[in-house]
Amino acid sequence: MVSEQRRTEGTPTRRRGAALENALTDAAWEVLVEQGYPGFTYEAVAARAGTSKPVLYRRWPQREDLLLATLARHWRPLDLPDTGSLREDALALLRTVNTERARLVVLLHLQLASYFHETGTSFGDLRSRLRIADQPPPFATLVDRAVERGELTEAPQSERVVNLPFDLMRHDMLMTMGSVPDAAIVEIVDKAWLPLLGLSPHSTR
């Protein structure tokens, strides 16, 4: 009886389905954080996960497939604020990004530099690929809501203008290698973005 119990306790639990994929992408994330994209190989991930390369290949035939699955585990959609004011929505969203995404944004830019160079893509391209299918960018949703409320007569045609708040804050994150002061967030919204939309900070409070 005792020997049978010891054999049972010493037998590793066989991982399957979602549990297995989560364990694999967790191991892949650790490799990416420690070694960057150059060290993000099937060999390294398999060794970290305690499995074999064929287990990874069956699920993610291409290295980029494994990378995207790994990043998707850590790039979760943000809850969008709905305060009834475009200004307050924008400030709330940027503050959430600042709190929950600053470290991740900086990390991805640093560790994926060779990936962007190798594929000829950008952080914006990667962000679009990680977004849930048919889901518009967060600031596009905020702008559409503002149009529905009558705060804006129409949505800007330029995606660059719509997404400007996040792009400016990401720039500041990379310059400071961390989170952005709240005063800078307010300045991005009040001094840069709202005037481009034809609004003043006071008209959207």
Tab-separated table of C-alpha atoms in Angstrom:
chain	number	residue	atom	x	y	z
A	1	MET	CA	0.000	0.000	0.000
A	2	VAL	CA	2.785	2.415	0.920
A	3	SER	CA	4.799	1.583	-2.178
A	4	GLU	CA	1.728	2.107	-4.346
A	5	GLN	CA	1.135	5.504	-2.725
A	6	ARG	CA	4.740	6.521	-3.354
A	7	ARG	CA	4.501	5.534	-7.005
A	8	THR	CA	1.344	7.614	-7.345
A	9	GLU	CA	2.900	10.643	-5.649
A	10	GLY	CA	6.049	10.375	-7.732
A	11	THR	CA	4.202	10.184	-11.044
A	12	PRO	CA	3.979	13.613	-12.700
A	13	THR	CA	0.511	14.786	-13.689
A	14	ARG	CA	0.009	14.578	-17.425
A	15	ARG	CA	-1.003	17.980	-18.729
A	16	ARG	CA	-3.568	18.214	-21.481
A	17	GLY	CA	-5.587	20.754	-23.421
A	18	ALA	CA	-5.673	24.306	-22.101
A	19	ALA	CA	-3.596	23.403	-19.048
A	20	LEU	CA	-0.801	22.138	-21.271
A	21	GLU	CA	-0.920	25.126	-23.619
A	22	ASN	CA	-0.884	27.532	-20.675
A	23	ALA	CA	2.151	25.767	-19.217
A	24	LEU	CA	3.915	25.933	-22.582
A	25	THR	CA	3.193	29.617	-23.178
A	26	ASP	CA	4.190	30.430	-19.595
A	27	ALA	CA	7.532	28.740	-20.210
A	28	ALA	CA	7.837	30.559	-23.539
A	29	TRP	CA	7.163	33.889	-21.808
A	30	GLU	CA	9.946	33.239	-19.295
A	31	VAL	CA	12.362	32.503	-22.135
A	32	LEU	CA	11.325	35.644	-24.020
A	33	VAL	CA	11.723	37.875	-20.960
A	34	GLU	CA	15.133	36.441	-20.093
A	35	GLN	CA	16.668	35.957	-23.541
A	36	GLY	CA	14.725	38.159	-25.936
A	37	TYR	CA	13.644	37.109	-29.398
A	38	PRO	CA	17.093	35.759	-30.418
A	39	GLY	CA	16.883	33.205	-27.611
A	40	PHE	CA	13.220	32.465	-28.202
A	41	THR	CA	13.727	29.069	-29.839
A	42	TYR	CA	11.803	25.805	-29.792
A	43	GLU	CA	14.757	24.192	-28.054
A	44	ALA	CA	14.845	26.772	-25.255
A	45	VAL	CA	11.089	26.758	-24.705
A	46	ALA	CA	10.866	22.957	-24.739
A	47	ALA	CA	13.682	22.719	-22.211
A	48	ARG	CA	12.052	25.301	-19.935
A	49	ALA	CA	8.668	23.560	-20.174
A	50	GLY	CA	10.137	20.106	-19.618
A	51	THR	CA	8.763	18.778	-22.883
A	52	SER	CA	9.917	18.043	-26.436
A	53	LYS	CA	10.066	20.185	-29.551
A	54	PRO	CA	7.435	18.084	-31.399
A	55	VAL	CA	4.921	18.997	-28.680
A	56	LEU	CA	5.459	22.662	-29.569
A	57	TYR	CA	5.561	22.125	-33.333
A	58	ARG	CA	2.210	20.322	-33.290
A	59	ARG	CA	0.523	23.346	-31.772
A	60	TRP	CA	2.563	26.149	-33.311
A	61	PRO	CA	4.221	25.081	-36.596
A	62	GLN	CA	5.970	28.442	-36.998
A	63	ARG	CA	8.070	30.298	-34.456
A	64	GLU	CA	5.911	33.375	-34.937
A	65	ASP	CA	2.808	31.330	-34.091
A	66	LEU	CA	4.364	30.424	-30.750
A	67	LEU	CA	5.366	34.039	-30.172
A	68	LEU	CA	1.861	35.384	-30.823
A	69	ALA	CA	0.261	32.727	-28.600
A	70	THR	CA	2.721	33.618	-25.846
A	71	LEU	CA	2.099	37.350	-26.113
A	72	ALA	CA	-1.674	36.869	-26.230
A	73	ARG	CA	-1.477	35.355	-22.741
A	74	HIS	CA	0.000	38.596	-21.416
A	75	TRP	CA	-1.691	41.210	-23.624
A	76	ARG	CA	-5.187	40.962	-22.274
A	77	PRO	CA	-7.913	43.355	-23.493
A	78	LEU	CA	-8.453	46.386	-21.299
A	79	ASP	CA	-11.862	47.296	-19.922
A	80	LEU	CA	-12.950	50.473	-21.674
A	81	PRO	CA	-14.293	53.290	-19.493
A	82	ASP	CA	-17.683	54.797	-20.303
A	83	THR	CA	-18.005	57.957	-18.222
A	84	GLY	CA	-20.185	59.922	-20.625
A	85	SER	CA	-17.298	62.270	-21.466
A	86	LEU	CA	-14.669	61.729	-24.139
A	87	ARG	CA	-12.047	63.567	-22.092
A	88	GLU	CA	-12.684	61.528	-18.952
A	89	ASP	CA	-12.819	58.288	-20.964
A	90	ALA	CA	-9.458	59.086	-22.568
A	91	LEU	CA	-7.837	59.988	-19.256
A	92	ALA	CA	-9.191	56.862	-17.570
A	93	LEU	CA	-7.996	54.611	-20.383
A	94	LEU	CA	-4.505	56.116	-20.468
A	95	ARG	CA	-4.226	55.799	-16.703
A	96	THR	CA	-5.177	52.130	-16.936
A	97	VAL	CA	-2.606	51.588	-19.668
A	98	ASN	CA	-0.040	53.395	-17.549
A	99	THR	CA	-0.742	51.159	-14.561
A	100	GLU	CA	-1.179	47.817	-16.297
A	101	ARG	CA	0.857	48.059	-19.477
A	102	ALA	CA	3.889	50.322	-18.948
A	103	ARG	CA	6.310	47.541	-18.000
A	104	LEU	CA	4.966	45.261	-20.726
A	105	VAL	CA	5.233	47.923	-23.459
A	106	VAL	CA	8.858	48.688	-22.582
A	107	LEU	CA	9.710	45.001	-22.269
A	108	LEU	CA	8.244	44.100	-25.656
A	109	HIS	CA	10.020	46.937	-27.423
A	110	LEU	CA	13.359	45.861	-25.966
A	111	GLN	CA	13.027	42.088	-26.228
A	112	LEU	CA	11.370	42.085	-29.645
A	113	ALA	CA	13.646	44.591	-31.384
A	114	SER	CA	15.217	41.849	-33.510
A	115	TYR	CA	11.770	40.447	-34.327
A	116	PHE	CA	10.591	43.808	-35.657
A	117	HIS	CA	13.805	44.152	-37.663
A	118	GLU	CA	13.584	40.610	-39.038
A	119	THR	CA	9.920	40.841	-40.040
A	120	GLY	CA	9.873	44.489	-41.099
A	121	THR	CA	6.960	45.129	-38.752
A	122	SER	CA	6.336	47.573	-35.914
A	123	PHE	CA	4.904	47.545	-32.431
A	124	GLY	CA	1.666	48.905	-33.888
A	125	ASP	CA	1.453	45.963	-36.283
A	126	LEU	CA	1.984	43.552	-33.418
A	127	ARG	CA	-0.638	45.278	-31.294
A	128	SER	CA	-3.150	44.947	-34.141
A	129	ARG	CA	-2.443	41.221	-34.475
A	130	LEU	CA	-2.976	40.679	-30.762
A	131	ARG	CA	-6.303	42.493	-30.811
A	132	ILE	CA	-9.389	40.293	-30.788
A	133	ALA	CA	-10.794	39.793	-34.287
A	134	ASP	CA	-13.209	42.518	-35.422
A	135	GLN	CA	-12.523	44.535	-32.278
A	136	PRO	CA	-11.707	48.185	-33.082
A	137	PRO	CA	-8.814	49.958	-31.351
A	138	PRO	CA	-9.811	51.270	-27.915
A	139	PHE	CA	-9.608	54.933	-28.839
A	140	ALA	CA	-11.710	54.326	-31.951
A	141	THR	CA	-14.432	52.985	-29.686
A	142	LEU	CA	-14.193	56.020	-27.412
A	143	VAL	CA	-14.438	58.356	-30.403
A	144	ASP	CA	-17.436	56.482	-31.845
A	145	ARG	CA	-19.214	56.788	-28.515
A	146	ALA	CA	-18.492	60.507	-28.466
A	147	VAL	CA	-20.059	60.845	-31.918
A	148	GLU	CA	-23.139	58.942	-30.746
A	149	ARG	CA	-23.444	61.276	-27.745
A	150	GLY	CA	-23.077	64.345	-29.931
A	151	GLU	CA	-19.746	65.475	-28.447
A	152	LEU	CA	-18.183	65.108	-31.899
A	153	THR	CA	-19.920	65.754	-35.195
A	154	GLU	CA	-17.993	62.933	-36.862
A	155	ALA	CA	-15.062	60.606	-36.252
A	156	PRO	CA	-11.677	61.643	-37.708
A	157	GLN	CA	-10.713	59.881	-40.919
A	158	SER	CA	-7.112	59.462	-39.841
A	159	GLU	CA	-6.307	56.476	-37.607
A	160	ARG	CA	-3.146	58.310	-36.561
A	161	VAL	CA	-5.252	61.080	-35.036
A	162	VAL	CA	-7.599	58.625	-33.319
A	163	ASN	CA	-4.770	56.610	-31.782
A	164	LEU	CA	-2.530	59.582	-31.010
A	165	PRO	CA	-2.966	59.456	-27.196
A	166	PHE	CA	-1.620	55.934	-26.922
A	167	ASP	CA	1.190	56.587	-29.390
A	168	LEU	CA	2.340	59.670	-27.480
A	169	MET	CA	2.218	57.881	-24.152
A	170	ARG	CA	4.095	54.895	-25.539
A	171	HIS	CA	6.796	57.320	-26.715
A	172	ASP	CA	7.062	58.735	-23.192
A	173	MET	CA	7.189	55.222	-21.712
A	174	LEU	CA	10.112	54.314	-23.934
A	175	MET	CA	11.913	57.568	-23.206
A	176	THR	CA	11.594	57.106	-19.445
A	177	MET	CA	11.689	53.283	-19.501
A	178	GLY	CA	8.650	53.162	-17.263
A	179	SER	CA	5.307	54.652	-16.378
A	180	VAL	CA	4.347	58.211	-17.310
A	181	PRO	CA	3.584	61.037	-14.817
A	182	ASP	CA	-0.111	61.825	-14.571
A	183	ALA	CA	0.527	65.432	-15.566
A	184	ALA	CA	1.883	64.162	-18.892
A	185	ILE	CA	-1.236	62.065	-19.444
A	186	VAL	CA	-3.447	65.100	-18.889
A	187	GLU	CA	-1.287	67.147	-21.248
A	188	ILE	CA	-1.517	64.488	-23.970
A	189	VAL	CA	-5.303	64.576	-23.813
A	190	ASP	CA	-5.911	68.290	-23.174
A	191	LYS	CA	-3.109	69.914	-25.160
A	192	ALA	CA	-2.540	67.484	-28.035
A	193	TRP	CA	-5.519	65.238	-28.719
A	194	LEU	CA	-8.704	67.153	-27.969
A	195	PRO	CA	-7.633	70.241	-29.978
A	196	LEU	CA	-7.000	67.991	-32.986
A	197	LEU	CA	-10.571	66.760	-32.647
A	198	GLY	CA	-11.829	70.330	-32.517
A	199	LEU	CA	-12.652	70.146	-28.808
A	200	SER	CA	-11.483	71.988	-25.736
A	201	PRO	CA	-10.911	70.273	-22.385
A	202	HIS	CA	-13.648	72.379	-20.791
A	203	SER	CA	-16.276	71.448	-23.393
A	204	THR	CA	-15.959	67.730	-22.654
A	205	ARG	CA	-15.849	67.746	-18.866
